[in-house]
Short mmCIF file of C-alpha atoms in Angstrom, two decimals:
data_model
loop_
_atom_site.label_atom_id
_atom_site.label_comp_id
_atom_site.label_asym_id
_atom_site.label_seq_id
_atom_site.Cartn_x
_atom_site.Cartn_y
_atom_site.Cartn_z
CA UNK K 1 86.33 85.31 93.02
CA UNK K 2 89.99 85.94 92.38
CA UNK K 3 92.84 84.93 94.60
CA UNK K 4 95.92 87.18 94.60
CA UNK K 5 98.83 87.29 94.11
CA UNK K 6 99.07 86.67 90.41
CA UNK K 7 101.32 84.14 88.70
CA UNK K 8 104.92 85.07 89.46
CA UNK K 9 106.78 87.56 87.32
CA UNK K 10 109.43 84.95 86.60
CA UNK K 11 106.80 82.55 85.31
CA UNK K 12 105.31 85.23 83.07
CA UNK K 13 108.76 86.13 81.80
CA UNK K 14 109.22 82.56 80.49
CA UNK K 15 106.70 83.20 77.72
CA UNK K 16 108.35 83.85 74.34
CA UNK K 17 107.81 87.25 72.76
CA UNK K 18 105.48 86.16 69.97
CA UNK K 19 102.54 87.98 68.42
CA UNK K 20 100.21 86.33 70.92
CA UNK K 21 102.35 87.03 73.95
CA UNK K 22 103.12 90.58 72.85
CA UNK K 23 99.39 91.14 72.46
CA UNK K 24 98.56 89.72 75.82
CA UNK K 25 101.54 89.60 78.20
CA UNK K 26 99.86 92.12 80.49
CA UNK K 27 96.34 91.14 79.45
CA UNK K 28 96.91 87.48 80.22
CA UNK K 29 98.11 88.34 83.70
CA UNK K 30 94.87 90.24 84.18
CA UNK K 31 92.78 87.37 82.83
CA UNK K 32 94.47 84.83 85.07
CA UNK K 33 93.40 86.99 88.03
CA UNK K 34 89.75 86.55 87.03
CA UNK K 35 89.84 82.76 86.53
CA UNK K 36 87.40 80.23 87.88
CA UNK K 37 87.95 76.58 86.90
CA UNK K 38 90.92 75.35 84.83
CA UNK K 39 90.48 72.52 82.33
CA UNK K 40 92.84 70.83 79.89
CA UNK K 41 91.89 71.24 76.22
CA UNK K 42 93.71 70.95 72.88
CA UNK K 43 95.56 74.15 72.03
CA UNK K 44 94.69 75.49 68.60
CA UNK K 45 96.84 78.57 68.84
CA UNK K 46 100.14 76.92 67.93
CA UNK K 47 101.31 75.12 64.77
CA UNK K 48 101.39 71.82 66.62
CA UNK K 49 98.46 70.90 68.86
CA UNK K 50 99.45 70.53 72.49
CA UNK K 51 97.59 70.16 75.79
CA UNK K 52 97.03 73.54 77.46
CA UNK K 53 95.34 74.72 80.59
CA UNK K 54 92.28 76.82 79.81
CA UNK K 55 91.01 79.28 82.40
CA UNK K 56 87.40 80.10 81.65
CA UNK K 57 85.17 82.72 83.21
CA UNK K 58 82.89 85.60 82.31
CA UNK K 59 85.78 87.75 81.14
CA UNK K 60 87.83 85.63 78.78
CA UNK K 61 88.55 82.13 77.60
CA UNK K 62 92.32 82.09 77.68
CA UNK K 63 95.03 79.45 77.32
CA UNK K 64 97.70 80.47 79.81
CA UNK K 65 99.84 77.40 80.43
CA UNK K 66 101.49 75.05 77.93
CA UNK K 67 103.86 72.21 78.81
CA UNK K 68 107.20 72.09 77.03
CA UNK K 69 106.30 71.15 73.50
CA UNK K 70 108.66 71.09 70.49
CA UNK K 71 107.52 73.56 67.83
CA UNK K 72 109.84 73.20 64.85
CA UNK K 73 112.54 71.77 67.07
CA UNK K 74 112.38 74.67 69.56
CA UNK K 75 110.94 74.18 73.04
CA UNK K 76 108.36 76.88 73.76
CA UNK K 77 106.46 77.59 76.91
CA UNK K 78 103.94 80.35 77.33
CA UNK K 79 100.70 81.75 76.08
CA UNK K 80 99.30 79.93 73.09
CA UNK K 81 96.08 81.70 72.37
CA UNK K 82 93.99 84.56 73.71
CA UNK K 83 90.36 84.54 72.64
CA UNK K 84 87.95 87.45 72.54
CA UNK K 85 86.41 88.81 75.72
CA UNK K 86 82.82 87.96 76.49
CA UNK K 87 80.11 90.62 76.05
CA UNK K 88 79.90 90.98 79.84
CA UNK K 89 83.63 91.47 80.37
CA UNK K 90 83.31 95.11 81.41
CA UNK K 91 80.75 94.49 84.10
CA UNK K 92 82.73 91.55 85.48
CA UNK K 93 85.93 93.58 85.48
CA UNK K 94 84.45 96.21 87.81
CA UNK K 95 82.37 93.95 90.02
CA UNK K 96 84.57 90.86 90.46
CA UNK K 97 85.97 90.24 93.95
CA UNK K 98 89.68 90.26 94.75
CA UNK K 99 91.19 88.25 97.61
CA UNK K 100 94.48 89.70 98.84
CA UNK K 101 97.48 87.84 100.18
CA UNK K 102 96.38 88.41 103.80
CA UNK K 103 93.07 86.70 103.06
CA UNK K 104 90.94 89.86 103.03
CA UNK K 105 88.48 89.97 100.13
CA UNK K 106 87.54 93.19 98.35
CA UNK K 107 84.00 92.81 96.95
CA UNK K 108 84.75 94.78 93.77
CA UNK K 109 87.56 96.63 91.97
CA UNK K 110 86.64 100.21 92.92
CA UNK K 111 88.28 102.06 95.80
CA UNK K 112 87.67 105.41 97.43
CA UNK K 113 91.23 106.75 97.35
CA UNK K 114 92.69 108.87 100.13
CA UNK K 115 91.60 112.50 100.34
CA UNK K 116 92.80 114.76 103.14
CA UNK K 117 89.65 115.71 105.06
CA UNK K 118 90.78 118.14 107.82
CA UNK K 119 87.75 117.15 109.92
CA UNK K 120 89.30 115.87 113.17
CA UNK K 121 88.91 117.81 116.40
CA UNK K 122 91.71 120.00 117.70
CA UNK K 123 93.21 117.03 119.59
CA UNK K 124 93.32 114.73 116.55
CA UNK K 125 90.24 112.62 117.30
CA UNK K 126 87.68 111.70 114.62
CA UNK K 127 84.61 113.96 114.87
CA UNK K 128 80.98 113.08 114.25
CA UNK K 129 81.25 115.11 111.04
CA UNK K 130 84.18 113.03 109.77
CA UNK K 131 82.41 109.79 110.67
CA UNK K 132 79.22 110.85 108.87
CA UNK K 133 81.19 111.80 105.76
CA UNK K 134 82.77 108.34 105.67
CA UNK K 135 79.43 106.67 106.26
CA UNK K 136 78.27 108.26 103.02
CA UNK K 137 81.40 107.09 101.18
CA UNK K 138 81.15 103.55 102.56
CA UNK K 139 77.65 103.41 101.07
CA UNK K 140 78.87 104.67 97.68
CA UNK K 141 79.39 101.17 96.31
CA UNK K 142 83.21 100.99 96.46
CA UNK K 143 84.85 97.80 97.68
CA UNK K 144 87.67 99.59 99.50
CA UNK K 145 87.65 102.84 101.48
CA UNK K 146 90.98 104.52 102.30
CA UNK K 147 91.11 107.41 104.77
CA UNK K 148 93.08 110.59 104.27
CA UNK K 149 96.33 111.28 106.11
CA UNK K 150 96.32 109.87 109.65
CA UNK K 151 99.34 111.25 111.46
CA UNK K 152 101.57 109.14 113.68
CA UNK K 153 103.17 112.15 115.43
CA UNK K 154 101.16 115.01 116.89
CA UNK K 155 104.14 117.35 116.87
CA UNK K 156 104.19 117.45 113.07
CA UNK K 157 100.97 117.43 111.05
CA UNK K 158 100.28 117.51 107.33
CA UNK K 159 97.45 120.00 107.97
CA UNK K 160 95.32 121.36 110.81
CA UNK K 161 92.66 118.91 111.97
CA UNK K 162 94.41 115.74 110.85
CA UNK K 163 93.43 112.61 112.73
CA UNK K 164 96.36 111.60 114.94
CA UNK K 165 97.03 108.16 116.43
CA UNK K 166 99.87 108.03 118.95
CA UNK K 167 98.18 105.71 121.43
CA UNK K 168 94.69 104.46 122.25
CA UNK K 169 93.34 107.68 123.80
CA UNK K 170 90.87 108.09 120.89
CA UNK K 171 89.95 104.41 120.64
CA UNK K 172 86.20 104.95 121.17
CA UNK K 173 85.98 107.54 118.40
CA UNK K 174 88.12 105.36 116.15
CA UNK K 175 85.76 102.43 116.71
CA UNK K 176 82.82 104.60 115.70
CA UNK K 177 84.75 105.61 112.60
CA UNK K 178 85.61 102.03 111.62
CA UNK K 179 81.97 101.00 112.05
CA UNK K 180 80.79 103.12 109.08
CA UNK K 181 81.08 100.08 106.80
CA UNK K 182 78.51 98.13 108.85
CA UNK K 183 75.77 96.92 106.52
CA UNK K 184 77.99 97.31 103.45
CA UNK K 185 80.54 94.92 101.92
CA UNK K 186 83.20 97.66 101.82
CA UNK K 187 86.57 97.32 103.58
CA UNK K 188 88.02 100.33 105.42
CA UNK K 189 91.73 101.00 105.93
CA UNK K 190 93.60 103.98 107.42
CA UNK K 191 96.36 105.79 105.57
CA UNK K 192 99.24 106.26 108.04
CA UNK K 193 101.66 109.08 107.36
CA UNK K 194 104.33 111.38 108.71
CA UNK K 195 104.76 114.68 106.79
CA UNK K 196 108.48 115.12 107.43
CA UNK K 197 109.51 118.48 106.01
CA UNK K 198 106.10 118.99 104.36
CA UNK K 199 104.53 120.40 107.52
CA UNK K 200 103.52 124.06 107.39
CA UNK K 201 104.35 126.34 110.28
CA UNK K 202 102.03 125.83 113.22
CA UNK K 203 100.72 122.41 112.16
CA UNK K 204 100.85 120.64 115.51
CA UNK K 205 98.49 119.52 118.25
CA UNK K 206 97.71 122.07 121.00
CA UNK K 207 100.41 122.33 123.63
CA UNK K 208 103.04 120.67 121.44
CA UNK K 209 106.14 122.30 120.02
CA UNK K 210 106.30 121.76 116.27
CA UNK K 211 109.21 119.55 115.29
CA UNK K 212 109.90 119.46 111.56
CA UNK K 213 112.20 116.57 110.71
CA UNK K 214 113.55 114.95 107.57
CA UNK K 215 116.27 112.51 106.48
CA UNK K 216 118.58 115.49 105.96
CA UNK K 217 118.31 119.21 106.65
CA UNK K 218 117.22 120.02 103.10
CA UNK K 219 114.44 122.66 102.99
CA UNK K 220 111.51 122.58 100.59
CA UNK K 221 111.63 124.60 97.40
CA UNK K 222 108.02 125.39 96.58
CA UNK K 223 107.87 129.13 95.94
CA UNK K 224 106.19 129.49 99.31
CA UNK K 225 109.16 128.44 101.40
CA UNK K 226 108.42 130.84 104.26
CA UNK K 227 105.31 128.79 105.06
CA UNK K 228 107.53 125.83 105.98
CA UNK K 229 110.15 125.59 108.72
CA UNK K 230 113.54 124.30 107.56
CA UNK K 231 113.77 120.67 108.72
CA UNK K 232 116.41 119.16 110.93
CA UNK K 233 118.00 115.78 110.19
CA UNK K 234 116.73 112.83 112.20
CA UNK K 235 119.06 111.07 114.59
CA UNK K 236 119.38 107.28 114.62
CA UNK K 237 117.30 106.84 117.78
CA UNK K 238 114.61 109.14 116.38
CA UNK K 239 114.31 106.98 113.27
CA UNK K 240 113.69 104.00 115.54
CA UNK K 241 111.01 106.04 117.35
CA UNK K 242 109.25 106.81 114.05
CA UNK K 243 109.22 103.12 113.12
CA UNK K 244 107.60 102.43 116.49
CA UNK K 245 105.04 105.18 115.92
CA UNK K 246 103.83 103.65 112.66
CA UNK K 247 103.60 100.24 114.32
CA UNK K 248 101.69 101.62 117.31
CA UNK K 249 99.22 103.45 115.07
CA UNK K 250 98.60 100.26 113.07
CA UNK K 251 98.12 98.26 116.26
CA UNK K 252 95.52 100.75 117.49
CA UNK K 253 93.82 100.73 114.07
CA UNK K 254 93.49 96.95 114.25
CA UNK K 255 92.10 97.15 117.79
CA UNK K 256 89.59 99.77 116.65
CA UNK K 257 88.21 97.45 113.97
CA UNK K 258 89.76 98.75 110.76
CA UNK K 259 90.55 96.18 108.09
CA UNK K 260 94.07 97.41 107.47
CA UNK K 261 96.40 100.34 106.90
CA UNK K 262 98.15 101.96 103.99
CA UNK K 263 101.67 103.28 104.54
CA UNK K 264 102.01 106.61 102.72
CA UNK K 265 105.35 106.52 100.91
CA UNK K 266 104.38 108.97 98.17
CA UNK K 267 103.70 112.69 97.56
CA UNK K 268 106.87 113.84 99.28
CA UNK K 269 106.00 112.82 102.84
CA UNK K 270 108.61 111.40 105.19
CA UNK K 271 108.82 107.82 103.87
CA UNK K 272 109.08 109.23 100.34
CA UNK K 273 111.72 111.74 101.50
CA UNK K 274 113.93 108.86 102.61
CA UNK K 275 113.52 107.22 99.20
CA UNK K 276 114.59 110.30 97.23
CA UNK K 277 118.30 111.14 96.84
CA UNK K 278 117.33 114.82 96.60
CA UNK K 279 115.99 114.96 100.14
CA UNK K 280 118.01 112.07 101.61
CA UNK K 281 121.70 112.96 101.66
CA UNK K 282 122.64 110.77 104.57
CA UNK K 283 125.84 108.75 104.55
CA UNK K 284 124.81 106.18 107.16
CA UNK K 285 122.74 103.01 106.73
CA UNK K 286 119.61 105.10 106.06
CA UNK K 287 120.99 106.90 102.98
CA UNK K 288 123.20 106.60 99.93
CA UNK K 289 122.29 103.45 97.99
CA UNK K 290 118.69 102.67 97.10
CA UNK K 291 118.84 99.68 99.44
CA UNK K 292 119.68 102.05 102.29
CA UNK K 293 117.15 104.68 101.24
CA UNK K 294 114.30 102.16 101.21
CA UNK K 295 115.35 100.76 104.58
CA UNK K 296 112.97 102.95 106.60
CA UNK K 297 109.94 101.92 104.53
CA UNK K 298 110.86 98.23 104.78
CA UNK K 299 111.47 98.46 108.54
CA UNK K 300 108.16 100.26 109.05
CA UNK K 301 106.38 97.59 107.02
CA UNK K 302 107.97 94.79 109.06
CA UNK K 303 107.13 96.50 112.35
CA UNK K 304 103.49 96.92 111.32
CA UNK K 305 103.21 93.27 110.24
CA UNK K 306 104.69 92.16 113.57
CA UNK K 307 102.03 93.85 115.72
CA UNK K 308 98.91 93.25 113.59
CA UNK K 309 96.83 90.12 112.88
CA UNK K 310 97.63 87.91 109.89
CA UNK K 311 94.40 88.93 108.12
CA UNK K 312 95.11 92.65 108.61
CA UNK K 313 95.75 94.31 105.25
CA UNK K 314 99.00 96.27 104.87
CA UNK K 315 99.22 98.33 101.69
CA UNK K 316 101.73 100.91 100.49
CA UNK K 317 101.19 104.07 98.46
CA UNK K 318 104.32 104.52 96.35
CA UNK K 319 105.46 107.24 93.99
CA UNK K 320 106.13 106.04 90.47
CA UNK K 321 108.55 108.98 90.32
CA UNK K 322 109.05 112.40 91.90
CA UNK K 323 109.30 114.04 88.45
CA UNK K 324 112.38 115.97 89.57
CA UNK K 325 115.79 115.75 87.95
CA UNK K 326 118.04 113.51 90.05
CA UNK K 327 115.17 112.41 92.28
CA UNK K 328 113.28 109.16 92.81
CA UNK K 329 113.05 107.53 89.38
CA UNK K 330 110.76 104.83 87.91
CA UNK K 331 113.56 102.23 88.07
CA UNK K 332 113.96 103.02 91.78
CA UNK K 333 110.24 102.70 92.33
CA UNK K 334 110.09 99.33 90.61
CA UNK K 335 112.97 98.07 92.77
CA UNK K 336 111.14 99.20 95.91
CA UNK K 337 107.95 97.52 94.71
CA UNK K 338 109.83 94.25 94.22
CA UNK K 339 111.31 94.54 97.72
CA UNK K 340 107.82 95.11 99.17
CA UNK K 341 106.55 92.13 97.20
CA UNK K 342 109.22 89.98 98.84
CA UNK K 343 108.08 91.26 102.26
CA UNK K 344 104.47 90.27 101.59
CA UNK K 345 102.73 93.59 100.90
CA UNK K 346 99.04 93.12 100.08
CA UNK K 347 98.45 96.01 97.67
CA UNK K 348 100.57 98.76 96.08
CA UNK K 349 98.93 102.01 95.01
CA UNK K 350 100.85 103.93 92.35
CA UNK K 351 100.97 107.72 92.39
CA UNK K 352 103.55 110.44 91.81
CA UNK K 353 104.79 113.92 92.64
CA UNK K 354 105.63 115.95 95.75
CA UNK K 355 104.85 119.43 97.07
CA UNK K 356 107.70 120.60 94.83
CA UNK K 357 106.12 119.01 91.75
CA UNK K 358 102.43 118.34 92.26
CA UNK K 359 101.87 115.62 89.66
CA UNK K 360 99.34 113.96 91.99
CA UNK K 361 96.97 116.92 91.72
CA UNK K 362 96.80 117.48 87.98
CA UNK K 363 98.71 114.72 86.28
CA UNK K 364 101.62 117.01 85.56
CA UNK K 365 103.99 114.30 84.43
CA UNK K 366 106.81 115.11 82.01
CA UNK K 367 105.01 113.64 79.01
CA UNK K 368 102.23 115.49 77.21
CA UNK K 369 100.69 112.17 76.15
CA UNK K 370 100.29 111.22 79.81
CA UNK K 371 98.72 114.56 80.66
CA UNK K 372 96.17 114.18 77.90
CA UNK K 373 94.84 110.76 78.85
CA UNK K 374 92.72 109.96 81.84
CA UNK K 375 94.90 107.84 84.10
CA UNK K 376 97.91 109.99 84.91
CA UNK K 377 100.30 107.18 85.87
CA UNK K 378 99.05 104.41 83.59
CA UNK K 379 102.35 103.92 81.76
CA UNK K 380 104.06 103.20 85.08
CA UNK K 381 101.28 100.81 86.12
CA UNK K 382 101.65 98.93 82.83
CA UNK K 383 105.37 98.57 83.43
CA UNK K 384 104.95 97.49 87.05
CA UNK K 385 102.31 94.90 86.18
CA UNK K 386 104.79 93.09 83.93
CA UNK K 387 107.38 92.71 86.69
CA UNK K 388 105.50 92.62 90.00
CA UNK K 389 102.87 90.09 91.05
CA UNK K 390 101.38 92.13 93.91
CA UNK K 391 97.91 93.54 93.15
CA UNK K 392 98.20 97.11 91.89
CA UNK K 393 95.91 100.07 92.51
CA UNK K 394 96.03 103.17 90.33
CA UNK K 395 94.56 106.52 91.32
CA UNK K 396 94.51 109.80 89.45
CA UNK K 397 92.49 110.98 86.47
CA UNK K 398 90.01 108.11 86.00
CA UNK K 399 86.73 109.57 84.74
CA UNK K 400 85.12 107.16 82.27
CA UNK K 401 83.84 103.65 82.81
CA UNK K 402 85.45 102.28 79.66
CA UNK K 403 88.94 103.50 80.61
CA UNK K 404 88.55 101.84 84.02
CA UNK K 405 87.46 98.59 82.35
CA UNK K 406 90.35 98.76 79.89
CA UNK K 407 92.83 99.29 82.73
CA UNK K 408 91.51 96.24 84.58
CA UNK K 409 91.12 93.86 81.64
CA UNK K 410 94.35 95.08 80.06
CA UNK K 411 96.32 93.83 83.05
CA UNK K 412 97.77 97.16 84.18
CA UNK K 413 95.84 97.41 87.45
CA UNK K 414 93.74 95.33 89.81
CA UNK K 415 91.94 98.16 91.65
CA UNK K 416 90.78 101.54 90.31
CA UNK K 417 91.14 104.39 92.78
CA UNK K 418 88.58 107.21 92.71
CA UNK K 419 88.82 110.36 94.83
CA UNK K 420 87.42 113.51 93.24
CA UNK K 421 84.69 111.68 91.27
CA UNK K 422 83.28 110.39 94.58
CA UNK K 423 83.37 113.72 96.41
CA UNK K 424 81.74 115.23 93.31
CA UNK K 425 79.06 112.51 93.20
CA UNK K 426 79.01 109.98 96.07
CA UNK K 427 76.74 107.66 94.07
CA UNK K 428 79.10 107.42 91.09
CA UNK K 429 80.71 104.05 92.04
CA UNK K 430 77.30 102.47 92.56
CA UNK K 431 76.17 103.72 89.15
CA UNK K 432 79.36 102.40 87.54
CA UNK K 433 78.74 98.95 88.95
CA UNK K 434 75.12 99.05 87.80
CA UNK K 435 76.17 100.10 84.30
CA UNK K 436 74.08 103.29 84.48
CA UNK K 437 77.00 105.75 84.48
CA UNK K 438 79.63 106.14 81.78
CA UNK K 439 81.52 109.28 82.83
CA UNK K 440 82.15 111.39 85.91
CA UNK K 441 81.52 115.09 85.47
CA UNK K 442 84.22 115.94 88.04
CA UNK K 443 86.75 118.41 86.67
CA UNK K 444 89.71 120.32 88.12
CA UNK K 445 88.95 123.65 89.76
CA UNK K 446 91.56 126.12 88.63
CA UNK K 447 92.38 129.76 88.15
CA UNK K 448 95.28 129.29 85.77
CA UNK K 449 97.86 129.89 88.51
CA UNK K 450 99.58 126.63 89.42
CA UNK K 451 100.47 127.63 92.99
CA UNK K 452 96.83 128.49 93.73
CA UNK K 453 95.21 125.68 91.78
CA UNK K 454 96.69 122.77 93.77
CA UNK K 455 95.37 124.36 96.98
CA UNK K 456 92.02 125.30 95.43
CA UNK K 457 91.29 121.92 93.87
CA UNK K 458 91.94 120.07 97.13
CA UNK K 459 89.98 122.64 99.13
CA UNK K 460 86.95 122.35 96.83
CA UNK K 461 86.71 118.62 97.43
CA UNK K 462 87.36 119.00 101.17
CA UNK K 463 84.36 121.31 101.27
CA UNK K 464 82.21 118.62 99.66
CA UNK K 465 83.36 116.12 102.28
CA UNK K 466 82.46 118.63 104.99
CA UNK K 467 78.95 118.93 103.54
CA UNK K 468 78.56 115.14 103.52
CA UNK K 469 79.66 115.16 107.16
CA UNK K 470 76.85 117.59 107.99
CA UNK K 471 74.34 115.29 106.33
CA UNK K 472 73.94 117.57 103.30
CA UNK K 473 74.23 116.91 99.59
CA UNK K 474 77.39 117.93 97.77
CA UNK K 475 77.38 121.10 95.69
CA UNK K 476 79.03 120.12 92.39
CA UNK K 477 78.29 123.53 90.85
CA UNK K 478 80.13 125.54 93.51
CA UNK K 479 82.39 127.98 91.66
CA UNK K 480 86.09 128.58 92.12
CA UNK K 481 85.65 132.04 93.64
CA UNK K 482 83.27 130.78 96.33
CA UNK K 483 85.46 127.75 97.02
CA UNK K 484 88.56 129.92 97.35
CA UNK K 485 86.81 132.33 99.72
CA UNK K 486 85.54 129.49 101.91
CA UNK K 487 88.94 127.77 101.87
CA UNK K 488 90.65 130.97 103.01
CA UNK K 489 88.15 131.42 105.84
CA UNK K 490 88.44 127.78 106.97
CA UNK K 491 92.25 127.93 106.91
CA UNK K 492 92.29 131.07 109.07
CA UNK K 493 89.71 129.55 111.41
CA UNK K 494 91.71 126.37 111.84
CA UNK K 495 94.83 128.39 112.65
CA UNK K 496 93.17 130.82 115.05
CA UNK K 497 90.55 128.63 116.74
CA UNK K 498 92.94 126.83 119.14
CA UNK K 499 94.42 130.15 120.21
CA UNK K 500 90.99 131.64 120.89
CA UNK K 501 89.72 128.63 122.84
CA UNK K 502 87.15 127.72 120.22
CA UNK K 503 85.91 124.36 119.08
CA UNK K 504 85.56 123.74 115.36
CA UNK K 505 81.81 124.13 115.46
CA UNK K 506 81.92 127.58 117.00
CA UNK K 507 82.82 129.32 120.26
CA UNK K 508 83.05 127.17 123.34
CA UNK K 509 79.92 127.73 125.44
CA UNK K 510 80.28 128.64 129.09
CA UNK K 511 78.28 126.64 131.60
CA UNK K 512 75.67 128.66 133.40
CA UNK K 513 75.63 128.41 137.14
CA UNK K 514 72.37 127.01 138.49
CA UNK K 515 70.13 129.56 140.19
CA UNK K 516 69.46 129.33 143.89
#
């Protein structure tokens, strides 16, 4: 079992840049996260023998700590030798446990990443269909399950039929939802989010006036701008209200039995909008410098920690970049990650893109080399892992077992996030852990038109979740035309149903009066 966080970045930075350390700076940090029992042995990896600490386990035998020892008159401190991985390294990499800073232990390194489900009822409560879908995913073999967008404000939704937590009115349904992990070792956390300006017209709970807000009154530029209301800039007291909403939702999640929450600060939603200088043009303490732009995220994190138990996991999903000129850059993201590390965040998930540049859907990063390889944001994860000690999760593009193993043993990530491979085949994580699966057959659903493909690909996987929620098997061979037709029908239904007095399972039945 591994205890996080890793050795500090400053300690790792002390190692000299030699052939050994260059080979293994990131790999050694990964190995040290899989250690069992240290023992002092003679170091044979340096010109002069010196006592080193050897961490030995099923992954590697690795010397990771040398006392100050003169080598040719120069004091060196760092990695002396990295030996070859054991034959069972891959299996151990996927199946080893990870204990987070809050004390919560993940039983393995696979996570079901967030996927927007659109399966709540019209009032934002979890439905039996949503709960059944997550029961299937909790049994998939992953160590961590992360919900899709759970809204903290019913007047502004990411999509129709989002789960909404504003108070404890849905506590019974939430408890049934959190209980899906019973009988499994999986941990279940809710992804808390506010869409900000990324809320389409009409996306609100019944009886509520839609209120589209943002750091500044900067409208979206997506090519489908008429689908989105121009946002208004938040006032100071409204920012304080939003901080309270995140804290209240986390408090209710803890009371309902969830193991933690993830704060969604990626993909162009409100917390990400504050981070980006393109959408945040404020001149007060919430805008301008990066320190000011990250203030909302930090204050939300502190408020959540204040109202939840010590062993309640608090993670953050963070954009590596927005992939827009003049926007949120990798250097900014790394600075935010370091600030979150100082606050005590338990896990950081790396992603990228916004509605204006949908890198999170198809790996559309600026570099062709990144587009061609499996893990879309791996280069950012590799950079972060060298400077941040918080456990890292990477989601997006993972398809083969060997690439997942390489990412873990190479030190870039601590948790592999899977979304589409699980909705394509709910048993895929279990097969990975058993060594009986090498590759997911999940592939993007596309028509060749970028504006349609982002919608279509998400809709296809939402349809598979809906089938799981009805107790049916997924349909991995469903074609793009059928998926697009169904998605169009479901979208129209979700828009019209509240106006026609319908539930989401059909027309509301009238009670018959008893005879006599």
